[in-house]
Coordinates of C-alpha atoms in Angstrom, one line a residue:
M728 CA 64.6 -98.1 195.3
Q729 CA 66.1 -97.4 191.9
W730 CA 68.6 -94.9 193.1
L731 CA 70.1 -97.7 195.4
S732 CA 71.0 -99.8 192.4
A733 CA 74.5 -101.3 192.1
E734 CA 75.4 -98.9 189.3
N735 CA 74.5 -95.8 191.3
L736 CA 76.2 -96.9 194.4
I737 CA 79.4 -97.7 192.5
A738 CA 79.1 -94.4 190.6
V739 CA 78.8 -92.4 193.9
A740 CA 81.8 -94.3 195.4
T741 CA 83.8 -93.7 192.3
A742 CA 82.9 -90.0 192.3
V743 CA 84.0 -89.6 196.0
L744 CA 87.2 -91.5 195.4
G745 CA 87.8 -89.4 192.2
I746 CA 87.4 -86.1 194.2
A747 CA 89.7 -87.4 196.9
A748 CA 92.3 -88.6 194.3
S749 CA 92.0 -85.3 192.4
G750 CA 92.7 -83.4 195.6
V751 CA 95.7 -85.6 196.3
M752 CA 97.1 -85.3 192.8
L753 CA 96.5 -81.5 192.8
W754 CA 98.5 -81.3 196.0
F755 CA 101.2 -83.5 194.6
E756 CA 101.3 -81.4 191.4
R757 CA 101.6 -78.1 193.4
R758 CA 104.3 -79.5 195.7
V759 CA 106.3 -81.5 193.2
P760 CA 107.3 -79.6 190.0
R761 CA 106.9 -81.5 186.8
R762 CA 110.0 -80.2 185.1
K763 CA 113.6 -79.7 186.2
R764 CA 114.6 -80.8 189.8
I765 CA 117.8 -81.5 191.6
G766 CA 117.5 -83.5 194.8
Y767 CA 120.1 -84.2 197.4
R768 CA 120.4 -86.5 200.4
V769 CA 123.0 -87.2 203.1
Q770 CA 123.8 -90.9 202.8
M771 CA 126.4 -91.0 205.4
D772 CA 127.4 -88.7 208.3
N773 CA 129.8 -90.6 210.6
P774 CA 132.6 -89.6 213.1
I775 CA 136.1 -90.7 212.3
G776 CA 137.6 -88.9 215.3
D777 CA 136.9 -89.6 219.0
D778 CA 133.7 -87.5 218.8
A779 CA 133.3 -87.6 222.6
R780 CA 130.8 -84.8 222.6
S781 CA 128.3 -86.9 220.6
G782 CA 128.8 -90.0 222.8
R783 CA 129.7 -92.1 219.6
L784 CA 133.2 -93.2 220.5
N785 CA 135.2 -95.3 218.0
R786 CA 138.5 -97.0 217.6
R787 CA 141.1 -95.3 215.3
L788 CA 144.5 -96.3 213.9
G789 CA 147.1 -94.5 211.9
L790 CA 146.4 -91.1 210.3
F791 CA 142.9 -91.0 211.7
D792 CA 144.5 -90.7 215.1
E793 CA 147.8 -88.9 214.3
A794 CA 146.8 -86.1 211.7
P795 CA 146.1 -82.6 213.1
D796 CA 142.4 -81.7 213.6
M797 CA 141.2 -85.3 213.4
T798 CA 140.0 -85.7 216.9
D799 CA 136.6 -84.4 216.0
A800 CA 136.6 -85.2 212.3
T801 CA 133.6 -86.5 210.4
L802 CA 132.9 -88.0 207.0
V803 CA 129.8 -87.0 205.0
L804 CA 128.6 -88.7 201.8
L805 CA 126.3 -86.3 199.9
R806 CA 124.4 -87.6 196.8
V807 CA 123.2 -85.0 194.2
E808 CA 120.8 -86.3 191.6
N809 CA 118.5 -85.2 188.8
D810 CA 115.2 -86.6 190.0
G811 CA 113.0 -84.5 187.7
S812 CA 111.4 -85.3 184.3
Q813 CA 113.9 -83.3 182.1
A814 CA 117.6 -83.1 181.5
I815 CA 119.5 -80.2 183.1
D816 CA 122.0 -78.2 181.1
R817 CA 124.7 -75.9 182.4
D818 CA 122.7 -72.9 181.3
D819 CA 119.7 -74.1 183.4
Y820 CA 121.6 -73.0 186.6
T821 CA 120.4 -69.4 187.3
G822 CA 122.8 -68.2 190.0
P823 CA 125.1 -65.2 189.2
E824 CA 128.2 -67.0 190.4
L825 CA 130.5 -69.2 188.3
H826 CA 129.4 -72.3 190.2
G827 CA 125.9 -73.8 190.1
L828 CA 125.2 -75.1 193.6
T829 CA 126.4 -74.3 197.1
A830 CA 126.6 -76.8 200.0
V831 CA 126.9 -75.5 203.5
F832 CA 127.9 -77.7 206.5
T833 CA 126.7 -75.7 209.5
D834 CA 129.3 -75.4 212.3
R835 CA 131.8 -77.6 210.6
V836 CA 135.0 -76.9 208.6
I837 CA 135.7 -78.6 205.3
R838 CA 139.2 -80.3 205.1
G839 CA 138.9 -82.2 201.8
V840 CA 136.5 -83.4 199.1
S841 CA 136.4 -86.4 196.9
V842 CA 134.0 -86.7 193.9
T843 CA 132.5 -90.1 192.9
Q844 CA 129.9 -91.1 190.4
A845 CA 128.2 -94.1 188.8
S846 CA 130.3 -96.0 186.2
T847 CA 127.8 -94.9 183.5
T848 CA 128.4 -91.2 184.3
A849 CA 132.2 -91.0 184.5
H850 CA 132.2 -88.0 182.2
L851 CA 130.7 -85.9 185.0
T852 CA 134.1 -85.7 186.7
D853 CA 135.5 -83.5 183.9
H854 CA 133.3 -80.6 185.2
F855 CA 134.8 -80.6 188.7
T856 CA 137.7 -78.1 188.1
A857 CA 138.7 -74.9 189.8
A858 CA 138.2 -73.1 186.5
R859 CA 134.5 -74.0 186.7
G860 CA 134.1 -72.9 190.3
F861 CA 134.8 -76.2 192.2
G862 CA 136.3 -75.4 195.6
Y863 CA 135.7 -74.9 199.3
E864 CA 136.3 -72.4 202.0
G865 CA 135.3 -72.7 205.7
N866 CA 132.0 -74.5 205.8
T867 CA 131.0 -73.8 202.2
L868 CA 131.5 -76.1 199.2
R869 CA 131.1 -74.7 195.7
I870 CA 129.7 -77.2 193.2
P871 CA 130.1 -76.5 189.4
R872 CA 127.3 -76.3 186.9
V873 CA 127.2 -80.0 186.2
P874 CA 124.8 -81.1 183.3
L875 CA 122.7 -84.0 184.4
N876 CA 120.5 -86.3 182.3
Q877 CA 117.4 -87.6 183.9
R878 CA 118.4 -89.9 186.9
D879 CA 122.1 -89.0 186.6
H880 CA 123.8 -88.4 189.9
F881 CA 127.2 -87.8 191.5
K882 CA 128.4 -88.1 195.1
L883 CA 130.7 -85.9 197.2
L884 CA 132.7 -87.5 200.0
V885 CA 133.5 -84.6 202.4
L886 CA 136.0 -84.7 205.2
L887 CA 135.1 -82.2 207.9
S888 CA 136.2 -81.2 211.4
G889 CA 134.5 -79.3 214.2
G890 CA 130.8 -79.4 215.0
S891 CA 129.0 -82.7 215.5
V892 CA 127.5 -85.5 213.6
G893 CA 124.0 -84.8 212.3
G894 CA 124.5 -81.0 212.0
E895 CA 122.4 -79.2 209.4
I896 CA 123.6 -79.6 205.8
R897 CA 122.0 -77.4 203.1
L898 CA 122.3 -77.4 199.3
T899 CA 121.2 -74.3 197.6
G900 CA 121.0 -72.9 194.0
G901 CA 118.6 -71.8 191.3
L902 CA 117.2 -73.7 188.3
R903 CA 115.3 -72.3 185.4
D904 CA 111.7 -73.7 185.7
G905 CA 112.7 -75.9 188.6
E906 CA 114.0 -76.3 192.1
V907 CA 116.7 -77.8 194.3
H908 CA 115.2 -79.8 197.2
P909 CA 116.2 -82.3 199.9
N910 CA 115.2 -86.0 199.4
R911 CA 114.6 -88.4 202.2
S912 CA 117.6 -90.3 203.6
A913 CA 118.0 -93.7 201.9
T914 CA 120.5 -96.5 201.4
P915 CA 123.3 -95.4 199.1
D916 CA 121.8 -96.1 195.6
D917 CA 118.1 -96.5 196.5
T918 CA 115.7 -94.5 194.3
P919 CA 113.1 -92.5 196.1
P920 CA 109.6 -93.8 195.4
L921 CA 107.4 -91.5 193.3
F922 CA 104.2 -92.4 195.1
G923 CA 103.6 -93.6 198.6
R924 CA 101.6 -96.5 199.8
A925 CA 98.5 -94.4 200.4
A926 CA 98.6 -93.0 196.8
R927 CA 98.9 -96.5 195.4
L928 CA 96.0 -97.8 197.4
V929 CA 93.8 -95.0 196.3
T930 CA 94.7 -95.7 192.7
V931 CA 94.0 -99.4 193.0
L932 CA 90.6 -98.7 194.6
L933 CA 89.6 -96.1 192.1
T934 CA 90.6 -98.4 189.2
V935 CA 88.6 -101.3 190.6
C936 CA 85.5 -99.1 191.0
V937 CA 85.8 -97.7 187.5
V938 CA 86.2 -101.1 185.9
T939 CA 83.3 -102.6 187.9
L940 CA 81.0 -99.7 186.9
A941 CA 82.0 -99.9 183.3
T942 CA 81.3 -103.7 183.3
L943 CA 77.9 -103.2 184.8
V944 CA 76.9 -100.4 182.3
V945 CA 78.1 -102.3 179.3
A946 CA 76.4 -105.5 180.5
R947 CA 73.0 -103.7 181.0
D948 CA 72.9 -101.6 177.9
G949 CA 75.5 -101.0 175.3
T950 CA 73.4 -99.1 172.7
R951 CA 72.7 -95.8 174.5
P952 CA 72.8 -92.9 172.0
P953 CA 75.5 -90.2 172.4
I954 CA 74.3 -87.1 174.3
G955 CA 74.8 -83.7 172.8
C956 CA 76.0 -84.9 169.4
A957 CA 74.8 -83.5 166.1
S958 CA 75.0 -84.8 162.6
G959 CA 75.9 -82.9 159.4
R960 CA 79.1 -81.4 157.9
L961 CA 81.3 -78.7 159.3
T962 CA 84.4 -76.9 158.1
L963 CA 86.9 -75.4 160.6
I964 CA 89.1 -72.6 159.1
G965 CA 91.5 -69.9 160.2
S966 CA 94.5 -70.2 162.6
T967 CA 97.3 -72.5 161.6
A968 CA 98.8 -72.3 165.1
F969 CA 95.5 -73.7 166.6
A970 CA 95.0 -76.2 163.8
P971 CA 96.6 -79.2 165.7
V972 CA 94.0 -78.8 168.4
L973 CA 91.2 -78.6 165.9
R974 CA 92.3 -81.7 164.0
E975 CA 92.5 -83.9 167.2
A976 CA 89.2 -82.5 168.6
A977 CA 87.5 -83.1 165.2
E978 CA 88.7 -86.7 165.2
R979 CA 87.7 -87.3 168.8
Y980 CA 84.2 -85.8 168.2
E981 CA 83.6 -88.0 165.2
R982 CA 84.7 -91.0 167.2
D983 CA 82.7 -90.1 170.3
C984 CA 79.6 -89.3 168.2
A985 CA 79.9 -92.1 165.7
D986 CA 76.2 -92.7 165.6
A987 CA 75.5 -89.1 164.7
E988 CA 77.4 -89.4 161.4
A989 CA 79.2 -86.0 161.7
E990 CA 81.9 -85.0 159.2
I991 CA 84.3 -82.2 160.3
E992 CA 87.0 -80.9 158.0
V993 CA 89.9 -78.7 159.1
D994 CA 91.2 -76.3 156.4
A995 CA 93.5 -73.7 158.2
H996 CA 95.2 -71.0 156.1
G997 CA 95.6 -68.2 158.6
S998 CA 93.5 -66.2 161.1
T999 CA 92.7 -63.1 158.9
S1000 CA 91.9 -65.1 155.8
G1001 CA 89.7 -67.5 157.8
V1002 CA 87.6 -64.7 159.3
R1003 CA 87.1 -63.0 155.9
E1004 CA 86.2 -66.3 154.3
L1005 CA 83.6 -66.9 157.0
A1006 CA 82.1 -63.4 156.4
A1007 CA 82.0 -64.0 152.7
A1008 CA 80.3 -67.5 153.1
G1009 CA 77.7 -65.9 155.4
E1010 CA 76.8 -63.2 152.9
K1011 CA 76.3 -65.9 150.2
A1012 CA 74.3 -68.2 152.4
A1013 CA 70.7 -68.3 151.3
D1014 CA 69.2 -69.3 154.7
G1015 CA 70.8 -69.3 158.1
A1016 CA 74.5 -69.5 159.1
P1017 CA 76.9 -71.5 156.9
P1018 CA 78.4 -74.6 158.5
V1019 CA 81.8 -72.9 159.0
V1020 CA 83.6 -71.9 162.2
A1021 CA 86.7 -69.6 161.9
F1022 CA 89.4 -69.6 164.5
S1023 CA 91.6 -66.5 165.0
D1024 CA 94.6 -65.7 167.1
G1025 CA 93.1 -62.5 168.5
A1026 CA 89.9 -60.5 167.9
K1027 CA 88.4 -60.1 164.4
P1028 CA 89.0 -57.0 162.4
N1029 CA 86.5 -54.1 162.7
G1030 CA 83.6 -53.9 160.4
L1031 CA 82.3 -57.5 160.7
P1032 CA 79.3 -57.1 163.1
E1033 CA 77.6 -60.3 161.8
L1034 CA 80.4 -62.5 163.3
R1035 CA 79.7 -63.9 166.7
E1036 CA 82.7 -64.7 168.9
S1037 CA 83.4 -67.4 171.5
R1038 CA 86.6 -67.3 173.6
V1039 CA 88.2 -70.7 173.4
A1040 CA 91.7 -70.6 175.0
V1041 CA 94.8 -68.5 175.7
S1042 CA 97.5 -69.4 173.2
V1043 CA 101.2 -68.8 174.1
F1044 CA 103.7 -68.1 171.4
A1045 CA 107.5 -68.0 171.4
L1046 CA 110.3 -66.3 169.6
V1047 CA 112.6 -69.1 168.2
V1048 CA 116.2 -68.9 167.0
N1049 CA 118.5 -71.3 165.3
D1050 CA 120.2 -73.6 167.8
G1051 CA 123.5 -72.1 166.9
V1052 CA 122.4 -68.7 168.3
R1053 CA 123.4 -68.7 172.0
L1054 CA 122.6 -65.5 173.9
P1055 CA 124.1 -64.6 177.4
R1056 CA 120.8 -64.6 179.3
G1057 CA 118.9 -67.2 177.2
G1058 CA 116.5 -64.5 176.0
L1059 CA 116.0 -60.9 174.9
A1060 CA 114.5 -57.7 176.2
T1061 CA 111.5 -56.5 174.3
A1062 CA 113.5 -53.4 173.2
D1063 CA 116.1 -55.6 171.6
V1064 CA 113.4 -57.6 169.7
Q1065 CA 112.0 -54.3 168.4
R1066 CA 115.4 -53.2 167.2
L1067 CA 115.9 -56.6 165.5
Y1068 CA 112.6 -56.3 163.6
R1069 CA 113.3 -52.6 162.6
G1070 CA 116.5 -53.9 161.0
E1071 CA 118.8 -52.0 163.4
I1072 CA 120.7 -55.1 164.5
T1073 CA 122.3 -57.0 161.6
D1074 CA 124.7 -59.4 163.5
W1075 CA 124.1 -61.4 166.7
R1076 CA 127.4 -60.2 168.1
E1077 CA 125.6 -56.9 168.9
L1078 CA 123.5 -58.8 171.4
G1079 CA 126.4 -60.9 172.9
G1080 CA 125.7 -63.8 170.6
P1081 CA 127.8 -65.5 167.9
G1082 CA 129.2 -63.8 164.8
L1083 CA 126.3 -64.6 162.5
P1084 CA 124.1 -62.3 160.3
V1085 CA 120.5 -61.9 161.5
R1086 CA 117.9 -63.4 159.3
L1087 CA 114.2 -62.6 160.0
V1088 CA 111.8 -65.5 159.2
S1089 CA 108.3 -64.2 159.4
R1090 CA 104.7 -65.3 158.6
D1091 CA 102.5 -63.8 155.8
A1092 CA 100.2 -60.9 156.5
D1093 CA 97.2 -63.2 157.1
S1094 CA 98.9 -64.9 160.0
G1095 CA 97.3 -64.4 163.4
T1096 CA 100.6 -65.4 165.0
R1097 CA 102.3 -62.5 163.2
Q1098 CA 99.5 -60.1 164.1
V1099 CA 99.8 -61.0 167.8
F1100 CA 103.6 -60.6 167.6
Q1101 CA 103.2 -57.1 166.1
R1102 CA 100.5 -56.1 168.6
R1103 CA 101.9 -57.6 171.8
V1104 CA 105.7 -57.3 171.3
L1105 CA 106.7 -55.0 168.4
G1106 CA 104.0 -52.4 168.9
R1107 CA 104.1 -51.8 165.1
G1108 CA 104.3 -53.7 161.8
E1109 CA 107.3 -55.5 160.5
I1110 CA 109.7 -54.1 158.0
A1111 CA 109.4 -54.9 154.3
N1112 CA 110.1 -58.3 152.8
S1113 CA 113.6 -58.5 151.3
S1114 CA 114.1 -62.2 150.4
L1115 CA 112.3 -65.1 148.8
D1116 CA 114.6 -67.9 150.1
C1117 CA 115.3 -66.4 153.6
V1118 CA 119.0 -66.5 152.9
H1119 CA 119.9 -64.0 150.1
K1120 CA 118.8 -60.4 149.8
D1121 CA 116.6 -59.7 146.8
D1122 CA 116.7 -56.0 147.8
P1123 CA 120.4 -54.9 148.1
A1124 CA 119.3 -51.8 150.0
A1125 CA 117.7 -53.8 152.8
D1126 CA 119.5 -53.8 156.1
V1127 CA 118.7 -57.4 156.9
V1128 CA 117.3 -60.5 155.2
R1129 CA 113.6 -60.9 155.9
C1130 CA 111.3 -63.4 154.3
E1131 CA 107.6 -64.5 154.7
L1132 CA 106.3 -68.1 154.8
D1133 CA 102.8 -69.5 154.8
S1134 CA 102.7 -71.7 157.9
T1135 CA 104.2 -72.2 161.4
D1136 CA 105.8 -75.5 160.3
Q1137 CA 107.6 -73.7 157.4
V1138 CA 108.9 -71.0 159.8
L1139 CA 110.2 -73.6 162.3
S1140 CA 111.9 -75.6 159.5
A1141 CA 113.5 -72.5 158.0
V1142 CA 114.8 -71.3 161.4
A1143 CA 116.3 -74.7 162.1
D1144 CA 118.1 -74.9 158.7
I1145 CA 119.4 -71.3 158.4
P1146 CA 122.3 -70.2 160.7
G1147 CA 121.4 -66.9 162.5
A1148 CA 117.7 -67.2 161.8
I1149 CA 115.0 -66.0 164.1
G1150 CA 111.2 -66.4 163.8
Y1151 CA 108.1 -67.0 165.9
S1152 CA 105.7 -69.9 166.5
E1153 CA 103.0 -71.3 168.7
L1154 CA 104.8 -72.5 171.9
N1155 CA 103.9 -76.2 171.8
L1156 CA 105.0 -76.6 168.2
A1157 CA 108.2 -74.7 169.0
G1158 CA 108.9 -77.1 171.9
R1159 CA 108.6 -80.2 169.6
A1160 CA 110.7 -78.7 166.8
K1161 CA 114.4 -79.8 166.5
G1162 CA 117.2 -77.4 165.7
V1163 CA 115.5 -74.4 167.3
R1164 CA 115.4 -72.9 170.9
S1165 CA 112.8 -70.7 172.5
L1166 CA 113.7 -67.3 173.9
D1167 CA 112.7 -65.6 177.2
L1168 CA 111.2 -62.1 176.9
D1169 CA 112.2 -59.6 179.5
G1170 CA 113.3 -62.4 181.8
H1171 CA 109.9 -64.3 181.5
P1172 CA 110.0 -67.8 180.0
P1173 CA 107.2 -68.8 177.6
S1174 CA 105.3 -71.0 180.1
V1175 CA 101.6 -72.0 180.0
D1176 CA 101.7 -73.2 183.6
A1177 CA 103.2 -69.9 184.9
L1178 CA 100.6 -67.9 183.1
E1179 CA 97.8 -70.0 184.5
R1180 CA 99.2 -69.7 188.0
G1181 CA 99.6 -65.9 187.6
T1182 CA 103.3 -66.0 188.3
N1183 CA 104.4 -64.9 184.9
D1184 CA 103.8 -61.7 182.9
Y1185 CA 105.1 -63.1 179.5
P1186 CA 103.8 -60.7 176.8
Y1187 CA 103.6 -62.9 173.7
R1188 CA 100.2 -64.5 174.2
E1189 CA 96.7 -64.0 172.9
I1190 CA 93.2 -65.2 173.3
E1191 CA 92.1 -67.8 170.7
Y1192 CA 88.6 -66.9 169.3
A1193 CA 86.0 -69.0 167.5
Y1194 CA 83.7 -67.1 165.1
T1195 CA 80.4 -68.1 163.6
Y1196 CA 78.2 -66.1 161.2
G1197 CA 75.5 -65.1 163.6
R1198 CA 74.3 -67.5 166.3
P1199 CA 74.2 -71.1 165.0
P1200 CA 71.1 -73.2 165.9
A1201 CA 71.3 -75.0 169.2
D1202 CA 71.0 -78.4 167.4
S1203 CA 73.6 -77.6 164.7
L1204 CA 76.9 -79.4 164.4
A1205 CA 78.7 -76.0 164.8
S1206 CA 77.0 -75.4 168.2
S1207 CA 77.6 -78.9 169.4
F1208 CA 81.3 -78.9 168.4
L1209 CA 82.0 -75.6 170.0
T1210 CA 80.4 -76.8 173.2
Y1211 CA 82.5 -80.0 173.0
L1212 CA 85.7 -78.0 172.4
T1213 CA 85.2 -75.3 175.1
R1214 CA 83.3 -77.1 177.9
G1215 CA 83.6 -80.8 177.1
N1216 CA 86.4 -83.3 176.4
G1217 CA 87.9 -80.7 174.0
Q1218 CA 89.3 -78.9 177.1
N1219 CA 91.7 -81.7 177.7
I1220 CA 92.8 -81.7 174.1
T1221 CA 93.4 -78.0 174.2
R1222 CA 95.5 -78.3 177.3
T1223 CA 97.6 -81.2 176.0
H1224 CA 98.6 -79.0 173.0
G1225 CA 99.9 -76.3 175.3
H1226 CA 97.0 -73.9 175.4
V1227 CA 95.0 -72.8 178.5
P1228 CA 91.2 -73.6 178.1
C1229 CA 89.1 -70.5 178.9
Y1230 CA 86.3 -72.2 180.8
T1231 CA 88.1 -73.4 183.8
P1232 CA 88.2 -71.7 187.2
E1233 CA 91.9 -70.9 186.9
S1234 CA 91.7 -69.3 183.5
L1235 CA 88.4 -67.4 183.5
T1236 CA 90.2 -64.2 184.6
L1237 CA 93.1 -64.8 182.2
C1238 CA 90.7 -65.1 179.2
A1239 CA 88.7 -62.1 180.3
T1240 CA 91.7 -59.9 180.1

């Protein structure tokens, strides 16, 4: 029978393995954070006293035998390591105390501590001072806020008395966007494996099935036409914040649908101007809808009933400041942001920051990013423009310097170059920009993952809409590209650029609201 062909059997096996592997990876992703992590493991817990209660007698000589409280003494070697995917700064520790981590040795008393580290990280020792919280009392050891690059580690050799070998040892503390967790016991400098034997076996089997299936398909017929592709020309206009997604999606569509000879141009100049340009093109079109799709950060203005909308993604935006602006809590309250953009705060010292004048770097009036900021955060419009170069006041009566720029890239560049500057940007672009830092709002970090999981109520976000003039024909390039973007391979592109695709089970509710 035809359905029992080699291709179909391999396809079914690949699908089953794919589902299983997806489940395993989903579990792994849920259980293992992808960002900041501090792991710890006990590499040695040995008696150096007589330890008669544990039945692990040993021979002692000298101070081990003669010093007070050494009859039940133990030595513990505790390794603390950054086993996450990002570096950890001192500000990433979230505890209210001066120190960053706390080690508790249940039912034992600390008698002394020695700090060791790898030869390549000798600078870490400078952080272990009493002024930075390093110390111990009873069974509790206070560990300072030590910055750790990826795979950096340090070790604590702790002398204890009382209790017994193998007693519970806990390391606690908080990390922004991360966790502190125990690792398995290992030899002193062994690196924990990222994937176990079962995960590697599934990966190998899945790879073999996919390669075999691809070989059979190519060998039998390499000229199958693309499915769902359309030919013609299409122009994508509107949001500059969403433009990187559109450029990559357009390139991928043209490559995937090479036989269809599609030409897609991205010409983004702002959400409002894009929507109005689409409406004007539709009115001038002699027959049918023009080959134009406008993308907007938020819903279209009123009075344009001919424009038909599609919800594409949830975009997350961020307030960004010059890297020299360091605030006590790493963010601002919404009320403080509103005061900044009313011109009521003129120096960062008023918010606990450095002695620098506030300079507001904004987008032009056509910007969807600006409109979302005004609607979601300020609750009103911004104050009047007072500067052309974002540094000097052209209006001497203005309380603060405020300038307007044409694109998100220009805003990020200006904020990075100007001391005391603050602006706003699409989150993914802000994360890649140098010289700027993103701010939390009301204690909520700008996080796409947290929004999608429903664990974050970060306010500066908006639905990304696609607008066409009326309903495009089903066989048109506009209809085909929108389907590709919202329900096809374009979903992966949208996600890699830091947006949440609307047509996934996790985000349907988020996009609906």
